Short mmCIF file of C-alpha atoms and ligand atoms in Angstrom, two decimals:
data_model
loop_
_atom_site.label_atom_id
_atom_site.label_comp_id
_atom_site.label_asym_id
_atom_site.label_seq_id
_atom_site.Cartn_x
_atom_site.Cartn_y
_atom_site.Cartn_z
CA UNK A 1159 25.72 3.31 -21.04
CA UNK A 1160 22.94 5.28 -21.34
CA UNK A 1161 21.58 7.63 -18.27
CA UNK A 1162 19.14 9.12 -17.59
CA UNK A 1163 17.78 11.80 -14.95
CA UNK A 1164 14.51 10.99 -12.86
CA UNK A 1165 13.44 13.72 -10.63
CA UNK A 1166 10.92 12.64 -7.94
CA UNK A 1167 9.08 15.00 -6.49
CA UNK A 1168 8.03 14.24 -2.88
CA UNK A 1169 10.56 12.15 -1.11
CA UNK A 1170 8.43 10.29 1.53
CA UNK A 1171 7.36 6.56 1.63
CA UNK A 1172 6.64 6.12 -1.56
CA UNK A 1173 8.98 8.71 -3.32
CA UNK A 1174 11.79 7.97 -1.66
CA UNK A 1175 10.77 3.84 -2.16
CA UNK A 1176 10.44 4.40 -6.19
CA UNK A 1177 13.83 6.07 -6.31
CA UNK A 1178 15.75 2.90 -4.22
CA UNK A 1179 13.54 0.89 -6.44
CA UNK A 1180 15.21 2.30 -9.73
CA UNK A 1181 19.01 3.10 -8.35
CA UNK A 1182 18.61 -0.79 -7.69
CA UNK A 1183 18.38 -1.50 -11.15
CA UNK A 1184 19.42 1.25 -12.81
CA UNK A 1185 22.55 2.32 -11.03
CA UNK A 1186 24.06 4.76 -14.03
CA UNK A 1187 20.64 7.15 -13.68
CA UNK A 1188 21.38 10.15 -11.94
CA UNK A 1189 17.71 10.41 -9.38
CA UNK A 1190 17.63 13.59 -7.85
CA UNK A 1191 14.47 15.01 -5.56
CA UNK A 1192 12.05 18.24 -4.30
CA UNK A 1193 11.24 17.72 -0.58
CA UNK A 1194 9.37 20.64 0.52
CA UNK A 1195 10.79 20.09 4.43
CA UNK A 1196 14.00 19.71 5.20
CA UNK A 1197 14.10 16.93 7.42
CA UNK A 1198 12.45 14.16 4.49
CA UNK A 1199 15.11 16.06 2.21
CA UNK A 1200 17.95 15.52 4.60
CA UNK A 1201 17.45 12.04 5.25
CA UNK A 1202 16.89 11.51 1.43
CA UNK A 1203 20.22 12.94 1.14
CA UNK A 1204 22.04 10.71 4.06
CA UNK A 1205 20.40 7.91 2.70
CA UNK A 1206 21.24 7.80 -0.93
CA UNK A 1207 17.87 7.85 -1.95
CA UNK A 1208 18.75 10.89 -4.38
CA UNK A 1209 22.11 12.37 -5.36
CA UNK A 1210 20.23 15.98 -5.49
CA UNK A 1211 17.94 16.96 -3.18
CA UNK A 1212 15.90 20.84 -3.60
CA UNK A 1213 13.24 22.34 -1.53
CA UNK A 1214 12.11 24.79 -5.08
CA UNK A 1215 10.18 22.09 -7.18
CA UNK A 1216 11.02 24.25 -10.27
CA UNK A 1217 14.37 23.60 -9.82
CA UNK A 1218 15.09 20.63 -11.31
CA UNK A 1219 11.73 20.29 -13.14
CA UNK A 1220 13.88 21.59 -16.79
CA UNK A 1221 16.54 18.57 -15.56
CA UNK A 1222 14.30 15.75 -15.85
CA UNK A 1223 14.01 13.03 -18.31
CA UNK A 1224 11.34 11.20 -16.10
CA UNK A 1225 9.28 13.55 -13.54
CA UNK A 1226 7.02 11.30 -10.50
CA UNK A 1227 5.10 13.73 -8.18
CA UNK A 1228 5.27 11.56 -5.21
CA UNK A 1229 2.88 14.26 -2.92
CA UNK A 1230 -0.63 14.09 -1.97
CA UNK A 1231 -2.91 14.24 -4.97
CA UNK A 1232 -4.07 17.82 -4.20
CA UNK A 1233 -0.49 19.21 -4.45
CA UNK A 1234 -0.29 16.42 -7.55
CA UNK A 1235 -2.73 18.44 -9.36
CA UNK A 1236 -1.03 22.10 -8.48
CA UNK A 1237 2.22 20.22 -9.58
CA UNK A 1238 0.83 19.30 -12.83
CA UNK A 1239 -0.91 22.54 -13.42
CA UNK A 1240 2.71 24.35 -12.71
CA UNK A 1241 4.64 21.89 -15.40
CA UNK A 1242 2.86 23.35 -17.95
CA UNK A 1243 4.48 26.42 -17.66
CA UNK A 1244 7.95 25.37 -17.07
CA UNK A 1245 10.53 25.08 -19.90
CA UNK A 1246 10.81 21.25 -19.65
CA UNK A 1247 12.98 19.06 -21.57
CA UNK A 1248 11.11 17.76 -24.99
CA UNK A 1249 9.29 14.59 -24.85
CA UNK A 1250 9.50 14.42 -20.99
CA UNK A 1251 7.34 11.29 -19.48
CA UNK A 1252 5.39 12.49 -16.25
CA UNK A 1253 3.41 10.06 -13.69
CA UNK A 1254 2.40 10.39 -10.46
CA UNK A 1255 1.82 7.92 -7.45
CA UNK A 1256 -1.77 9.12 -6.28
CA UNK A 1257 -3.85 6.44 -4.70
CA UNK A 1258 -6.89 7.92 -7.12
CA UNK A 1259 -6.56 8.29 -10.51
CA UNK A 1260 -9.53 10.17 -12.17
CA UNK A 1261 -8.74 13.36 -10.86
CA UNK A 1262 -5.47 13.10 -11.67
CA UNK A 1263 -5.25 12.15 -15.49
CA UNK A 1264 -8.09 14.97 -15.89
CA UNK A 1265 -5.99 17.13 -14.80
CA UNK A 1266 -3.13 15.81 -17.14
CA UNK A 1267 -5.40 15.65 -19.93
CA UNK A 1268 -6.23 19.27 -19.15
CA UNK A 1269 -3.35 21.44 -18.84
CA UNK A 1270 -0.42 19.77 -20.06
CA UNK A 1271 0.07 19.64 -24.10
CA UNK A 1272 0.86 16.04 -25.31
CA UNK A 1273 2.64 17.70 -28.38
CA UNK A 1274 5.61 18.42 -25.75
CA UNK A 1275 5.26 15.96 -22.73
CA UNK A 1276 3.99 12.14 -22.28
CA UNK A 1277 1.93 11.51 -19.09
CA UNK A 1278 0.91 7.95 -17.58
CA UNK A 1279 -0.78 8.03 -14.14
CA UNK A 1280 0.34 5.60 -11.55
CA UNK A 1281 -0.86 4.18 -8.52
CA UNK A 1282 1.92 1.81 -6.27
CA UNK A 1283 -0.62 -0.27 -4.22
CA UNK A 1284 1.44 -0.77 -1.37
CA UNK A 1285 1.73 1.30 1.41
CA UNK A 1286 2.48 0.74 5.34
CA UNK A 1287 1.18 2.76 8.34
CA UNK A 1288 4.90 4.87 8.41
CA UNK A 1289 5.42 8.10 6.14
CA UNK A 1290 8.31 9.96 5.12
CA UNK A 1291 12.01 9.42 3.93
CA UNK A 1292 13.16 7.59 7.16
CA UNK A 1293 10.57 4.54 6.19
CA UNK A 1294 11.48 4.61 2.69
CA UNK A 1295 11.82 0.68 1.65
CA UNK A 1296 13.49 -0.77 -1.55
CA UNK A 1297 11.30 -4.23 -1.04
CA UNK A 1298 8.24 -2.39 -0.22
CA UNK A 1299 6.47 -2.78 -3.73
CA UNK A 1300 7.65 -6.33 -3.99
CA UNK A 1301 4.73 -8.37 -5.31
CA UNK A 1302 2.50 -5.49 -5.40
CA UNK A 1303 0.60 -4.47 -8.03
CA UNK A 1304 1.97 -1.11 -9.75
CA UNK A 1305 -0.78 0.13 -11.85
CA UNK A 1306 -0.66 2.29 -15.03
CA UNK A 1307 -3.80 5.00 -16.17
CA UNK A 1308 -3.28 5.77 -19.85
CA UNK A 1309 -4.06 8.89 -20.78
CA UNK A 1310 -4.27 11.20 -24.11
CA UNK A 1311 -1.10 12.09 -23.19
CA UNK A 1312 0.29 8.17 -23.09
CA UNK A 1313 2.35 7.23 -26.12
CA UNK A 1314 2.71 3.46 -27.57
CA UNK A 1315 6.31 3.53 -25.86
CA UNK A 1316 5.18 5.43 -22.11
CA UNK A 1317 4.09 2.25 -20.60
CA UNK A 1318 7.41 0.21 -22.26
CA UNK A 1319 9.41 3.18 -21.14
CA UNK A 1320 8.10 3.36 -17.20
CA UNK A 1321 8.01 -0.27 -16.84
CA UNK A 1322 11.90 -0.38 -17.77
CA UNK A 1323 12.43 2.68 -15.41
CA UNK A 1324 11.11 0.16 -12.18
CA UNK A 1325 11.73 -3.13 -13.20
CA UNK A 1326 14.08 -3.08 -9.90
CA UNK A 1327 10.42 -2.54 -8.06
CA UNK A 1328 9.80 -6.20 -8.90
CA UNK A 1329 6.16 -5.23 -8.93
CA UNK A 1330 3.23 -6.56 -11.13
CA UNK A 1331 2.33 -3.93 -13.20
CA UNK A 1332 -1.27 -3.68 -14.29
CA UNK A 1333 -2.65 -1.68 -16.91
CA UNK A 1334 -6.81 0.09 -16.47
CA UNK A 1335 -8.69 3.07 -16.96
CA UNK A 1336 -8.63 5.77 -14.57
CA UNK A 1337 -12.07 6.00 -13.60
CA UNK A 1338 -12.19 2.15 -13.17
CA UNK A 1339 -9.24 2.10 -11.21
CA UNK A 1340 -11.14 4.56 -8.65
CA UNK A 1341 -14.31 2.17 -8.72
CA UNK A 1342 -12.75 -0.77 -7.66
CA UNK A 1343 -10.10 0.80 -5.07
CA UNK A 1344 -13.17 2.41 -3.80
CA UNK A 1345 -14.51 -1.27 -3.38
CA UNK A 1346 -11.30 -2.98 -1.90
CA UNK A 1347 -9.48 -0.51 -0.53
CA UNK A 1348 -11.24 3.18 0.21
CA UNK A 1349 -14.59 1.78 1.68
CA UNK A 1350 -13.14 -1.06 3.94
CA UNK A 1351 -11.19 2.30 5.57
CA UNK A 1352 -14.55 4.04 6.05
CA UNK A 1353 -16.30 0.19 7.36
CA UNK A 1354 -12.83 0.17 9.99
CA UNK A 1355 -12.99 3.65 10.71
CA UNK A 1356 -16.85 3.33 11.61
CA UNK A 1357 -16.49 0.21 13.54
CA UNK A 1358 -13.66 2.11 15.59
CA UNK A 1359 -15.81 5.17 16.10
CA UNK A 1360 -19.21 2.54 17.32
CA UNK A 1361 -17.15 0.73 20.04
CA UNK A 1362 -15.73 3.98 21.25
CA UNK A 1363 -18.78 5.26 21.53
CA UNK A 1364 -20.51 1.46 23.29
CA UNK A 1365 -17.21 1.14 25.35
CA UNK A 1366 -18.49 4.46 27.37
CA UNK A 1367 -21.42 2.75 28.51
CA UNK A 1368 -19.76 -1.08 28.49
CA UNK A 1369 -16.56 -0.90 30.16
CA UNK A 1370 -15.92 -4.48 29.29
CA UNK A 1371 -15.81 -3.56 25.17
CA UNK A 1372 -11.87 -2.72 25.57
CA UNK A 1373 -11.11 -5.83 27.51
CA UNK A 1374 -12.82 -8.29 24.96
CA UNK A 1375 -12.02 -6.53 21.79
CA UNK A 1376 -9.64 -9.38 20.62
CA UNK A 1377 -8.50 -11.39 17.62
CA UNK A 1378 -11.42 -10.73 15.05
CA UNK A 1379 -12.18 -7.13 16.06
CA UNK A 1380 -8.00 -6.49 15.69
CA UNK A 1381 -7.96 -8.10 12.06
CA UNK A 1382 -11.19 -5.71 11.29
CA UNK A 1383 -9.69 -2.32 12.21
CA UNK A 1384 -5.94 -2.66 11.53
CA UNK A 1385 -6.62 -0.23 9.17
CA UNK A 1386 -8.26 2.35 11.10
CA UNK A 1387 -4.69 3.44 12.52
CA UNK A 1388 -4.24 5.03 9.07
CA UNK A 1389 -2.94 8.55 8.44
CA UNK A 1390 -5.74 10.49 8.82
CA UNK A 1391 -4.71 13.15 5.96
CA UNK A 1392 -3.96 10.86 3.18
CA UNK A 1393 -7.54 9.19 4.17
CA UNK A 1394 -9.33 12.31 3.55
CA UNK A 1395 -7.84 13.34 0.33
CA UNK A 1396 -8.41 10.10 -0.81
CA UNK A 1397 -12.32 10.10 0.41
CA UNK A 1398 -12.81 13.61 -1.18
CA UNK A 1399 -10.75 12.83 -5.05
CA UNK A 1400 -13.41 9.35 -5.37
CA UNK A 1401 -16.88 10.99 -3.76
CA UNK A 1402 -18.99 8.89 -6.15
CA UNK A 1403 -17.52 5.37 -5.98
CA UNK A 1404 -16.75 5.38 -2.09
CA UNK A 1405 -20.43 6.97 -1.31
CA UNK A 1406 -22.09 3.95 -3.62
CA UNK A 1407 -20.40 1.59 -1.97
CA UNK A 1408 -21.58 3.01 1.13
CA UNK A 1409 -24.83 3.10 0.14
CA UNK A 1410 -24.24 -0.83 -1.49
CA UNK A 1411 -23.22 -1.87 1.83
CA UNK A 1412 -26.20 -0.49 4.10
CA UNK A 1413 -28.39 -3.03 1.72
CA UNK A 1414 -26.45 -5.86 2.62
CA UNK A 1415 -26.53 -5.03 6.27
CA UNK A 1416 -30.48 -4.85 5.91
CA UNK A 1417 -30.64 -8.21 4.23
CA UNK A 1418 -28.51 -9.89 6.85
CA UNK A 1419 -30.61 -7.59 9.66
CA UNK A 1420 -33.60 -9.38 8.03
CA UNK A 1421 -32.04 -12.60 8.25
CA UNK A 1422 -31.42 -13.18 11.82
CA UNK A 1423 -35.28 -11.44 12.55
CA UNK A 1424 -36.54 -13.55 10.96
CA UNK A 1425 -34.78 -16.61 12.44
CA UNK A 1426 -33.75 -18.07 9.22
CA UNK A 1427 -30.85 -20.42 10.26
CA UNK A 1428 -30.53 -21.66 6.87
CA UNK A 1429 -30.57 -17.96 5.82
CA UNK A 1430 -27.66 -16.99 7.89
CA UNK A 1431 -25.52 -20.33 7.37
CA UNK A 1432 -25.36 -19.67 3.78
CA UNK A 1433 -24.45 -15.82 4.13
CA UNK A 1434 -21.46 -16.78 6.19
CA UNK A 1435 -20.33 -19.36 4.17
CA UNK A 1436 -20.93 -17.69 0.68
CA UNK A 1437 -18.32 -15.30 2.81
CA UNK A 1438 -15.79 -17.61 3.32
CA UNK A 1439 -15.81 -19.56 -0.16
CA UNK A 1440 -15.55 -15.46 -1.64
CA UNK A 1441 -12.91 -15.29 0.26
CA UNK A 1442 -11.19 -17.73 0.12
CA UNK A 1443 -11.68 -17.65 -3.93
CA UNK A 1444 -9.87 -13.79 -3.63
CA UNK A 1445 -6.44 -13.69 -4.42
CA UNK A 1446 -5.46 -12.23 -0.94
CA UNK A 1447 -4.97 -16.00 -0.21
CA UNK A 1448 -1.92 -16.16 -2.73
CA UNK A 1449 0.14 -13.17 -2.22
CA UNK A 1450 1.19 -10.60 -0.41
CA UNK A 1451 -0.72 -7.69 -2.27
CA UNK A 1452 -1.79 -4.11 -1.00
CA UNK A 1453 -0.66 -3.78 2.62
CA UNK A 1454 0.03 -7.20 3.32
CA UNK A 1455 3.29 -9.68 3.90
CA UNK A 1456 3.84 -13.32 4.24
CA UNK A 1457 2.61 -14.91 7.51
CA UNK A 1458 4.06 -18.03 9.08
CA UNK A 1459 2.41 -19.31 12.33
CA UNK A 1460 4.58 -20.73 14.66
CA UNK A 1461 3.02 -23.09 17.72
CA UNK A 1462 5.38 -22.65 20.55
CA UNK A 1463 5.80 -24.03 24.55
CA UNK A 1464 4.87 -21.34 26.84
CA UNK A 1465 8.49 -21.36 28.47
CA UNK A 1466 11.42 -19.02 28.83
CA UNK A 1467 12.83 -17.29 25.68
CA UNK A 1468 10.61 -19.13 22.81
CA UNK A 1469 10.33 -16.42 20.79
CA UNK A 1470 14.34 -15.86 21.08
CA UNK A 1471 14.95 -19.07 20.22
CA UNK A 1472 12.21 -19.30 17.16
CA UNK A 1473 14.67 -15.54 16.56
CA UNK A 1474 17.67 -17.31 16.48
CA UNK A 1475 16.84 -19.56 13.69
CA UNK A 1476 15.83 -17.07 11.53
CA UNK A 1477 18.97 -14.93 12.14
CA UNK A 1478 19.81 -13.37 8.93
CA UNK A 1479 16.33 -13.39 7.35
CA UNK A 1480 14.64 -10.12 7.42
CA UNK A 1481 11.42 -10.35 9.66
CA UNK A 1482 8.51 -7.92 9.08
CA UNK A 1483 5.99 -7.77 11.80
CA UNK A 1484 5.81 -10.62 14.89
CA UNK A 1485 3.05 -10.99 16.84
CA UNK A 1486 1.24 -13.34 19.66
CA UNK A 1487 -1.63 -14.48 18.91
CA UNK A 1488 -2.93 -14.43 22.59
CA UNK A 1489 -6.39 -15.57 22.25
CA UNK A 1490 -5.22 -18.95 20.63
CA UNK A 1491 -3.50 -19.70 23.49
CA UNK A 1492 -5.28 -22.79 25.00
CA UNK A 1493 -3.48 -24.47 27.92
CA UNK A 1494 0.37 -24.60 27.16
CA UNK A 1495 0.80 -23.80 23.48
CA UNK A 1496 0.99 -19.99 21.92
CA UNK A 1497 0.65 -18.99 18.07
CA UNK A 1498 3.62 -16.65 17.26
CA UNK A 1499 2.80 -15.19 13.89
CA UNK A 1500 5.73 -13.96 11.82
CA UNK A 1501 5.17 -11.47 8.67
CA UNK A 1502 8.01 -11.75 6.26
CA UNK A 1503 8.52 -8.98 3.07
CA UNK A 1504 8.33 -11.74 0.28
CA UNK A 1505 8.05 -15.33 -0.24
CA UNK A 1506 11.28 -16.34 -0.50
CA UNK A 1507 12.05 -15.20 3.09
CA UNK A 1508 8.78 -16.89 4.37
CA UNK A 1509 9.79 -19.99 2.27
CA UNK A 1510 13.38 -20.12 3.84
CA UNK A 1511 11.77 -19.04 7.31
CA UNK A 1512 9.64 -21.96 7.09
CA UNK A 1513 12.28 -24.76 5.58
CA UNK A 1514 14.66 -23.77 9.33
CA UNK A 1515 11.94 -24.23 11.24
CA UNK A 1516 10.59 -27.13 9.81
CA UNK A 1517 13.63 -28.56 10.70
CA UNK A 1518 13.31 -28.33 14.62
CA UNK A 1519 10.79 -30.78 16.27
CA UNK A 1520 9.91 -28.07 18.79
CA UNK A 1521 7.86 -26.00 16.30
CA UNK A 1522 4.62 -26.90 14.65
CA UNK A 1523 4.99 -24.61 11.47
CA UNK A 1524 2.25 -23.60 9.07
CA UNK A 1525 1.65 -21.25 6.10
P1 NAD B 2882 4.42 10.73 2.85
O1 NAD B 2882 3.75 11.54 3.89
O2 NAD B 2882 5.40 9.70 3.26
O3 NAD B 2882 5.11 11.70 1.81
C1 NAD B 2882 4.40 12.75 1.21
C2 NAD B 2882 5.38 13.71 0.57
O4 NAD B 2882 4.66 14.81 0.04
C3 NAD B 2882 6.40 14.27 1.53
O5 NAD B 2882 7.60 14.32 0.85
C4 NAD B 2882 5.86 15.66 1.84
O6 NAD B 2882 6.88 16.57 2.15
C5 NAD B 2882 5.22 16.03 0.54
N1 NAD B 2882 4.13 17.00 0.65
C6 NAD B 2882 3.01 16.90 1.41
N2 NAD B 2882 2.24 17.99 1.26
C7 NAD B 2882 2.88 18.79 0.40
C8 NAD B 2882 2.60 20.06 -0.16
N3 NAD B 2882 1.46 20.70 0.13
N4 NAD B 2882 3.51 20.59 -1.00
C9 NAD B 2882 4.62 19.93 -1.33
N5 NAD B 2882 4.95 18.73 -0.83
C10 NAD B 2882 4.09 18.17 0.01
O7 NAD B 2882 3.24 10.10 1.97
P2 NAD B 2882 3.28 8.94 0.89
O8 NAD B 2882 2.69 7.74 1.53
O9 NAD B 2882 4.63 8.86 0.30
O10 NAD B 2882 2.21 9.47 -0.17
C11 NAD B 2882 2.57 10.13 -1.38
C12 NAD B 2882 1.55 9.84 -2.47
O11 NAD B 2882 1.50 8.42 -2.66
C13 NAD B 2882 0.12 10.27 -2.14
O12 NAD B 2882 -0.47 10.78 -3.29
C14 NAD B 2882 -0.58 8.98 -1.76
O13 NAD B 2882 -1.96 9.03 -2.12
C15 NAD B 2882 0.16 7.98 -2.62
N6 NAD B 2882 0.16 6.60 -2.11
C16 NAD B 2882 0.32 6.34 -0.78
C17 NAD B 2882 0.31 5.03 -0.34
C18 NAD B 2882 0.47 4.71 1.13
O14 NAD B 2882 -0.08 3.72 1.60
N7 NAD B 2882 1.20 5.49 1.89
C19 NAD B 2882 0.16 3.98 -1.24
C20 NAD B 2882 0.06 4.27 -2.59
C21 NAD B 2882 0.04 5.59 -3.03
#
């Protein structure tokens, strides 16, 4: 059978997820890893995520059929800029997994010599709040969308090549240019960070003067900010590798702020009916409704009596499927009845989840 070595440099969430994602289907490839601390590299280690772990990225580098820089995209571009001086095997494909791309396949473009190597960027668009080896997750790219940056340095057979490599991911791979790429993540993903961040930093700033803020800050104002618990780091190298598109979309947004500002001035019911229901049919129109993509799981809401071990029992019947996230929905409790919300990884579990608990008259069960 024929093997292969894949050397992945960074071993954290997403390194050490890509390399369970391709021993799963490609058990016969030897995947060995740079950590630069030992603790990531140590747990890589225990945990089978490589066979070969070093904490000297040039180590393996001359090793590798397949090299993924799994680090921060700073230390992606120093890690790029070093490969072109290493003796590396011929024809070797290099990606990366930065969550911005322009920077990156410049920098690809720039120093390495597509007359030796083959480069593709790559951007995994799924991610939790957890980091390093410990939270590496074979399932975690499952329905996401993996997405491939051509480059000068991508040949007719890179894409064929890396898609082979992690069909195990079961991801949707996606193919766009770089600099697009960045526009659009700076829409969807990179500015709704700065909006949660901001909204954070306002009510900190209110709750000193309105006590009350913390108590009421419920349901809504939860959903809004979830992702302002992000890893401040990653945030900022992500903010300072896409300047332009994040700061036009900051600049997009204030005139939409005006226009609904101007809206509820000037009294204009109609006015304001229509914004927030051109919201919700946009919304509802977006494919966050279908899947589970970027950051997101299947969610199964449970109605259940307020009594003595509901949740364990609602537990019980799922014994044996793997349960993301569970949560109360507190401020939908009205009189006797509570909203459990349960987060499964993929569909399958949520449609299996949901088929058990259909079966039970006790539990009102929805999608
Ligand atoms: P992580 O913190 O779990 O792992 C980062 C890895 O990089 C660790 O192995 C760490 O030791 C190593 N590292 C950090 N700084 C380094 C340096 N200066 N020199 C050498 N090694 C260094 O983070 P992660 O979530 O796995 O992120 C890795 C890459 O994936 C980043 O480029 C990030 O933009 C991208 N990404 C992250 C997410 C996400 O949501 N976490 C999603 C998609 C893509």
């Amino acid at each position: 059978m024929k093997t292969k070595t894949i050397y992945i440099a960074g071993l954290g969430l997403i390194g050490g997820s890509l390399a369970l994602g391709i021993k799963r289907d490609h058990p016969n490839y030897e995947v060995i890893g740079y950590n630069r601390s030992d603790k990531s590299r140590n747990i890589a280690l225990e945990r089978g995520l490589v066979d070969q772990a070093t904490a000297n990225f040039a180590e393996f580098a001359p090793r590798a059929d397949v090299i993924i820089l799994a680090v921060p995209i700073k230390q992606t571009i120093d890690f790029i800029k070093a490969l072109a001086d290493m003796p590396l095997k011929d024809n070797v494909l290099i990606t990366d997994a930065g969550s911005t791309k322009a920077e990156i396949v410049i920098a690809a473009e720039k120093y390495l010599d597509p007359s030796k190597v083959q480069f593709v960027g790559s951007h995994p668009m799924a991610g939790s709040h957890k980091s390093g080896a410990i939270a590496a997750d074979v399932n975690l790219f499952e329905n996401a969308y993996y997405i491939f940056t051509p480059t000068n340095l991508t040949r007719e057979t890179t894409i064929p090549e890396m898609k082979d490599l992690l069909t195990g991911l079961h991801a949707r791979f996606v193919q766009i240019e770089a600099a697009e790429h960045d526009r659009v993540t700076g829409q969807v993903s990179h500015f709704p960070h700065v909006l949660a961040a901001s909204l954070m930093e306002q009510a900190g700033d209110y709750a000193k003067d309105h006590e009350l803020t913390n108590h009421f800050a419920a349901g809504g104002f939860r959903d809004m900010t979830r992702i302002a618990e992000s890893e401040p780091g990653m945030w900022t190298s992500i903010l300072l590798s896409n300047q332009e598109a994040v700061l036009g979309r900051i600049a997009d947004f204030k005139t939409h702020l005006d226009n609904v500002a101007q809206l509820i001035s000037a009294g204009d019911a109609d006015g304001i009916w229509n914004f927030f229901n051109q919201a919700r049919l946009t919304r509802k129109a977006m494919e966050i409704h279908k899947k589970g993509g970027v950051d997101s799981g299947f969610d199964l809401y449970v109605t259940i009596p307020d009594e003595e071990d509901s949740i364990l029992k609602v537990l019980e019947v799922l014994r044996g499927i793997s349960v993301m996230n569970i949560r109360i929905n507190e401020e939908n409790r009205e009189d006797i009845n509570g909203i459990l919300q349960i987060t499964f990884k993929n569909q399958k579990d949520q449609a299996k989840a949901m088929a058990l608990l259909g079966k039970h008259e006790d539990y009102n069960v929805t999608l």
